[in-house]
Amino acid sequence: MAAVYEPSRRASSTSGNDRPECRVTVLVPVLALALALVGPSSAPAEPFSVLRRDDPNQATTSRAARQDAQRSIPFDRLDPSARAKVASVLQDVSFFRRMPIRVTPCDPELYLFLVRHPDVIVNIWQVTGVTKVTMQETGPATFWITDPVGTTGSVEYLYSDHQTQVIYTEGSYDGPLFARPVKGRCLLILKSGYVREPDGRYYVTSRLDALMRIDHLGLEILTKTFRPLVGKVADINFTYTADFLGNLSRSAESNGHGMQHLAGRLTQVQPQVRRQFAQVAQRVAEKATDLSRHDFGHSPQVAHRTAEKAEQ
């Protein structure tokens, strides 16, 4: 059977041409944190609920989608601290958006690694000149993010498994756009699924729900001025990042030496994370070589979980 390769969980029940930086960092703080970050932000190829009234290929802010997003949160697997953080957003949501579903050809192991290590994505963007945003790992499943325009904040993975990531951010924007700092918090729910096609290649389907709570000053400005732009920025950044992961996976398959060189240039991540990235990229190259030697004649299969691999 087709298999998803799942590294050990970093958190479980624990407390186009458009560049993401130039689009994101001029907006309110929580948006910058939510969008400059993960971009895999992401819905599953394994069956998940698609609401009939919404076209899954289009973004939506509908009440039905928001209710579906909230139901998808694994509350029973969150510890009390994590549940309190989720509740602090849900009790007063200022802004909700479900991004368009993206289907990306990508190795599942590499996808999961990058989803759980967003600092690697940001560091690659730094190395390639895409962004000036910085992201530092501060602890198990926690990060600190800053950009030159005035956004700072924390990012915490409240829950992570091979299908679901629940990510909580708190941040502030203190820059020329507003007269005084704007603060907020955001809950990101990333759903991912995996299908293996007859040719042996994997495709990752991803969906991202964003629920934001912004202070009253920020909410007023967002409502009157930025709400339409916020949605477009979210969609563009989500699409950019999902496509970027697909491109990175193809590079790992075809240019293993180049990926090892890239890993060596990632100086803004922890040494063990850099080594893990190099190892995952190497395995992707090896799997691509093995794949080229096989003749696949079976029907598409929904990927199933394997035993988790310990991160080395």
PDB file of N, CA and C in Angstrom, residues 82-133:
ATOM      1  N   ALA A  82      -3.574  24.584  25.905  1.00  0.00           N
ATOM      2  CA  ALA A  82      -3.843  24.736  24.472  1.00  0.00           C
ATOM      3  C   ALA A  82      -5.314  25.042  24.227  1.00  0.00           C
ATOM      4  N   ARG A  83      -6.199  24.370  24.942  1.00  0.00           N
ATOM      5  CA  ARG A  83      -7.630  24.640  24.780  1.00  0.00           C
ATOM      6  C   ARG A  83      -7.962  26.079  25.146  1.00  0.00           C
ATOM      7  N   ALA A  84      -7.309  26.610  26.168  1.00  0.00           N
ATOM      8  CA  ALA A  84      -7.558  27.998  26.575  1.00  0.00           C
ATOM      9  C   ALA A  84      -7.125  28.966  25.478  1.00  0.00           C
ATOM     10  N   LYS A  85      -6.010  28.685  24.819  1.00  0.00           N
ATOM     11  CA  LYS A  85      -5.549  29.562  23.745  1.00  0.00           C
ATOM     12  C   LYS A  85      -6.489  29.506  22.549  1.00  0.00           C
ATOM     13  N   VAL A  86      -6.961  28.307  22.227  1.00  0.00           N
ATOM     14  CA  VAL A  86      -7.928  28.179  21.138  1.00  0.00           C
ATOM     15  C   VAL A  86      -9.196  28.955  21.479  1.00  0.00           C
ATOM     16  N   ALA A  87      -9.674  28.799  22.707  1.00  0.00           N
ATOM     17  CA  ALA A  87     -10.901  29.478  23.123  1.00  0.00           C
ATOM     18  C   ALA A  87     -10.741  30.993  23.092  1.00  0.00           C
ATOM     19  N   SER A  88      -9.549  31.492  23.399  1.00  0.00           N
ATOM     20  CA  SER A  88      -9.337  32.938  23.429  1.00  0.00           C
ATOM     21  C   SER A  88      -9.528  33.570  22.049  1.00  0.00           C
ATOM     22  N   VAL A  89      -9.334  32.775  20.994  1.00  0.00           N
ATOM     23  CA  VAL A  89      -9.587  33.265  19.639  1.00  0.00           C
ATOM     24  C   VAL A  89     -11.043  33.050  19.254  1.00  0.00           C
ATOM     25  N   LEU A  90     -11.559  31.860  19.529  1.00  0.00           N
ATOM     26  CA  LEU A  90     -12.904  31.513  19.074  1.00  0.00           C
ATOM     27  C   LEU A  90     -13.991  32.343  19.755  1.00  0.00           C
ATOM     28  N   GLN A  91     -13.740  32.827  20.958  1.00  0.00           N
ATOM     29  CA  GLN A  91     -14.788  33.580  21.657  1.00  0.00           C
ATOM     30  C   GLN A  91     -15.024  34.961  21.065  1.00  0.00           C
ATOM     31  N   ASP A  92     -14.096  35.437  20.222  1.00  0.00           N
ATOM     32  CA  ASP A  92     -14.276  36.771  19.638  1.00  0.00           C
ATOM     33  C   ASP A  92     -13.512  36.843  18.311  1.00  0.00           C
ATOM     34  N   VAL A  93     -14.002  36.127  17.296  1.00  0.00           N
ATOM     35  CA  VAL A  93     -13.322  36.071  16.006  1.00  0.00           C
ATOM     36  C   VAL A  93     -13.607  37.352  15.222  1.00  0.00           C
ATOM     37  N   SER A  94     -12.543  38.052  14.851  1.00  0.00           N
ATOM     38  CA  SER A  94     -12.675  39.276  14.068  1.00  0.00           C
ATOM     39  C   SER A  94     -12.689  38.997  12.569  1.00  0.00           C
ATOM     40  N   PHE A  95     -12.023  37.925  12.172  1.00  0.00           N
ATOM     41  CA  PHE A  95     -11.843  37.661  10.750  1.00  0.00           C
ATOM     42  C   PHE A  95     -11.654  36.163  10.555  1.00  0.00           C
ATOM     43  N   PHE A  96     -12.362  35.599   9.563  1.00  0.00           N
ATOM     44  CA  PHE A  96     -12.199  34.182   9.218  1.00  0.00           C
ATOM     45  C   PHE A  96     -12.047  34.054   7.717  1.00  0.00           C
ATOM     46  N   ARG A  97     -11.183  33.121   7.316  1.00  0.00           N
ATOM     47  CA  ARG A  97     -11.063  32.805   5.893  1.00  0.00           C
ATOM     48  C   ARG A  97     -10.594  31.373   5.724  1.00  0.00           C
ATOM     49  N   ARG A  98     -11.250  30.656   4.833  1.00  0.00           N
ATOM     50  CA  ARG A  98     -10.796  29.338   4.396  1.00  0.00           C
ATOM     51  C   ARG A  98     -10.152  29.518   3.033  1.00  0.00           C
ATOM     52  N   MET A  99      -8.857  29.195   2.944  1.00  0.00           N
ATOM     53  CA  MET A  99      -8.133  29.381   1.700  1.00  0.00           C
ATOM     54  C   MET A  99      -8.577  28.334   0.668  1.00  0.00           C
ATOM     55  N   PRO A 100      -8.328  28.610  -0.599  1.00  0.00           N
ATOM     56  CA  PRO A 100      -8.638  27.608  -1.635  1.00  0.00           C
ATOM     57  C   PRO A 100      -7.817  26.341  -1.414  1.00  0.00           C
ATOM     58  N   ILE A 101      -8.427  25.202  -1.655  1.00  0.00           N
ATOM     59  CA  ILE A 101      -7.709  23.936  -1.552  1.00  0.00           C
ATOM     60  C   ILE A 101      -6.614  23.882  -2.612  1.00  0.00           C
ATOM     61  N   ARG A 102      -5.460  23.388  -2.203  1.00  0.00           N
ATOM     62  CA  ARG A 102      -4.335  23.234  -3.127  1.00  0.00           C
ATOM     63  C   ARG A 102      -3.941  21.757  -3.206  1.00  0.00           C
ATOM     64  N   VAL A 103      -3.672  21.294  -4.403  1.00  0.00           N
ATOM     65  CA  VAL A 103      -3.168  19.943  -4.624  1.00  0.00           C
ATOM     66  C   VAL A 103      -1.766  20.079  -5.206  1.00  0.00           C
ATOM     67  N   THR A 104      -0.782  19.531  -4.497  1.00  0.00           N
ATOM     68  CA  THR A 104       0.621  19.756  -4.843  1.00  0.00           C
ATOM     69  C   THR A 104       1.354  18.431  -4.976  1.00  0.00           C
ATOM     70  N   PRO A 105       2.072  18.210  -6.075  1.00  0.00           N
ATOM     71  CA  PRO A 105       2.938  17.033  -6.147  1.00  0.00           C
ATOM     72  C   PRO A 105       4.115  17.223  -5.193  1.00  0.00           C
ATOM     73  N   CYS A 106       4.174  16.403  -4.158  1.00  0.00           N
ATOM     74  CA  CYS A 106       5.185  16.613  -3.120  1.00  0.00           C
ATOM     75  C   CYS A 106       5.392  15.327  -2.340  1.00  0.00           C
ATOM     76  N   ASP A 107       6.623  15.052  -2.011  1.00  0.00           N
ATOM     77  CA  ASP A 107       6.925  13.898  -1.162  1.00  0.00           C
ATOM     78  C   ASP A 107       6.323  14.122   0.219  1.00  0.00           C
ATOM     79  N   PRO A 108       5.544  13.175   0.749  1.00  0.00           N
ATOM     80  CA  PRO A 108       4.867  13.382   2.040  1.00  0.00           C
ATOM     81  C   PRO A 108       5.818  13.627   3.206  1.00  0.00           C
ATOM     82  N   GLU A 109       6.947  12.926   3.224  1.00  0.00           N
ATOM     83  CA  GLU A 109       7.879  13.111   4.332  1.00  0.00           C
ATOM     84  C   GLU A 109       8.464  14.516   4.316  1.00  0.00           C
ATOM     85  N   LEU A 110       8.840  14.992   3.134  1.00  0.00           N
ATOM     86  CA  LEU A 110       9.378  16.340   3.027  1.00  0.00           C
ATOM     87  C   LEU A 110       8.315  17.371   3.381  1.00  0.00           C
ATOM     88  N   TYR A 111       7.103  17.165   2.912  1.00  0.00           N
ATOM     89  CA  TYR A 111       5.996  18.083   3.222  1.00  0.00           C
ATOM     90  C   TYR A 111       5.791  18.211   4.729  1.00  0.00           C
ATOM     91  N   LEU A 112       5.699  17.076   5.402  1.00  0.00           N
ATOM     92  CA  LEU A 112       5.463  17.108   6.850  1.00  0.00           C
ATOM     93  C   LEU A 112       6.622  17.750   7.596  1.00  0.00           C
ATOM     94  N   PHE A 113       7.833  17.468   7.150  1.00  0.00           N
ATOM     95  CA  PHE A 113       8.988  18.075   7.809  1.00  0.00           C
ATOM     96  C   PHE A 113       8.918  19.591   7.711  1.00  0.00           C
ATOM     97  N   LEU A 114       8.633  20.113   6.533  1.00  0.00           N
ATOM     98  CA  LEU A 114       8.604  21.557   6.337  1.00  0.00           C
ATOM     99  C   LEU A 114       7.410  22.201   7.040  1.00  0.00           C
ATOM    100  N   VAL A 115       6.280  21.507   7.075  1.00  0.00           N
ATOM    101  CA  VAL A 115       5.125  22.028   7.810  1.00  0.00           C
ATOM    102  C   VAL A 115       5.473  22.188   9.280  1.00  0.00           C
ATOM    103  N   ARG A 116       6.211  21.243   9.833  1.00  0.00           N
ATOM    104  CA  ARG A 116       6.547  21.269  11.254  1.00  0.00           C
ATOM    105  C   ARG A 116       7.796  22.104  11.552  1.00  0.00           C
ATOM    106  N   HIS A 117       8.507  22.491  10.507  1.00  0.00           N
ATOM    107  CA  HIS A 117       9.701  23.330  10.665  1.00  0.00           C
ATOM    108  C   HIS A 117       9.583  24.545   9.746  1.00  0.00           C
ATOM    109  N   PRO A 118       8.654  25.444  10.019  1.00  0.00           N
ATOM    110  CA  PRO A 118       8.483  26.611   9.143  1.00  0.00           C
ATOM    111  C   PRO A 118       9.711  27.510   9.100  1.00  0.00           C
ATOM    112  N   ASP A 119      10.567  27.423  10.138  1.00  0.00           N
ATOM    113  CA  ASP A 119      11.793  28.219  10.110  1.00  0.00           C
ATOM    114  C   ASP A 119      12.713  27.807   8.971  1.00  0.00           C
ATOM    115  N   VAL A 120      12.634  26.536   8.540  1.00  0.00           N
ATOM    116  CA  VAL A 120      13.429  26.094   7.396  1.00  0.00           C
ATOM    117  C   VAL A 120      12.935  26.782   6.123  1.00  0.00           C
ATOM    118  N   ILE A 121      11.607  26.877   5.955  1.00  0.00           N
ATOM    119  CA  ILE A 121      11.053  27.559   4.788  1.00  0.00           C
ATOM    120  C   ILE A 121      11.499  29.010   4.762  1.00  0.00           C
ATOM    121  N   VAL A 122      11.365  29.687   5.908  1.00  0.00           N
ATOM    122  CA  VAL A 122      11.744  31.098   5.979  1.00  0.00           C
ATOM    123  C   VAL A 122      13.226  31.273   5.686  1.00  0.00           C
ATOM    124  N   ASN A 123      14.076  30.385   6.219  1.00  0.00           N
ATOM    125  CA  ASN A 123      15.515  30.496   5.990  1.00  0.00           C
ATOM    126  C   ASN A 123      15.864  30.276   4.517  1.00  0.00           C
ATOM    127  N   ILE A 124      15.157  29.354   3.858  1.00  0.00           N
ATOM    128  CA  ILE A 124      15.379  29.157   2.422  1.00  0.00           C
ATOM    129  C   ILE A 124      14.996  30.425   1.665  1.00  0.00           C
ATOM    130  N   TRP A 125      13.890  31.039   2.046  1.00  0.00           N
ATOM    131  CA  TRP A 125      13.484  32.284   1.401  1.00  0.00           C
ATOM    132  C   TRP A 125      14.522  33.379   1.638  1.00  0.00           C
ATOM    133  N   GLN A 126      15.124  33.395   2.825  1.00  0.00           N
ATOM    134  CA  GLN A 126      16.189  34.367   3.094  1.00  0.00           C
ATOM    135  C   GLN A 126      17.382  34.126   2.178  1.00  0.00           C
ATOM    136  N   VAL A 127      17.792  32.869   2.087  1.00  0.00           N
ATOM    137  CA  VAL A 127      18.958  32.509   1.281  1.00  0.00           C
ATOM    138  C   VAL A 127      18.739  32.853  -0.191  1.00  0.00           C
ATOM    139  N   THR A 128      17.524  32.669  -0.667  1.00  0.00           N
ATOM    140  CA  THR A 128      17.231  32.912  -2.079  1.00  0.00           C
ATOM    141  C   THR A 128      16.770  34.336  -2.344  1.00  0.00           C
ATOM    142  N   GLY A 129      16.766  35.184  -1.314  1.00  0.00           N
ATOM    143  CA  GLY A 129      16.448  36.588  -1.491  1.00  0.00           C
ATOM    144  C   GLY A 129      14.980  36.910  -1.614  1.00  0.00           C
ATOM    145  N   VAL A 130      14.120  35.998  -1.218  1.00  0.00           N
ATOM    146  CA  VAL A 130      12.676  36.212  -1.338  1.00  0.00           C
ATOM    147  C   VAL A 130      12.136  37.075  -0.210  1.00  0.00           C
ATOM    148  N   THR A 131      12.709  36.974   0.985  1.00  0.00           N
ATOM    149  CA  THR A 131      12.145  37.673   2.136  1.00  0.00           C
ATOM    150  C   THR A 131      13.238  38.163   3.075  1.00  0.00           C
ATOM    151  N   LYS A 132      12.895  39.156   3.875  1.00  0.00           N
ATOM    152  CA  LYS A 132      13.745  39.617   4.962  1.00  0.00           C
ATOM    153  C   LYS A 132      13.150  39.255   6.315  1.00  0.00           C
ATOM    154  N   VAL A 133      12.033  38.543   6.296  1.00  0.00           N
ATOM    155  CA  VAL A 133      11.441  38.039   7.534  1.00  0.00           C
ATOM    156  C   VAL A 133      12.415  37.064   8.185  1.00  0.00           C
TER     157      VAL A 133
END
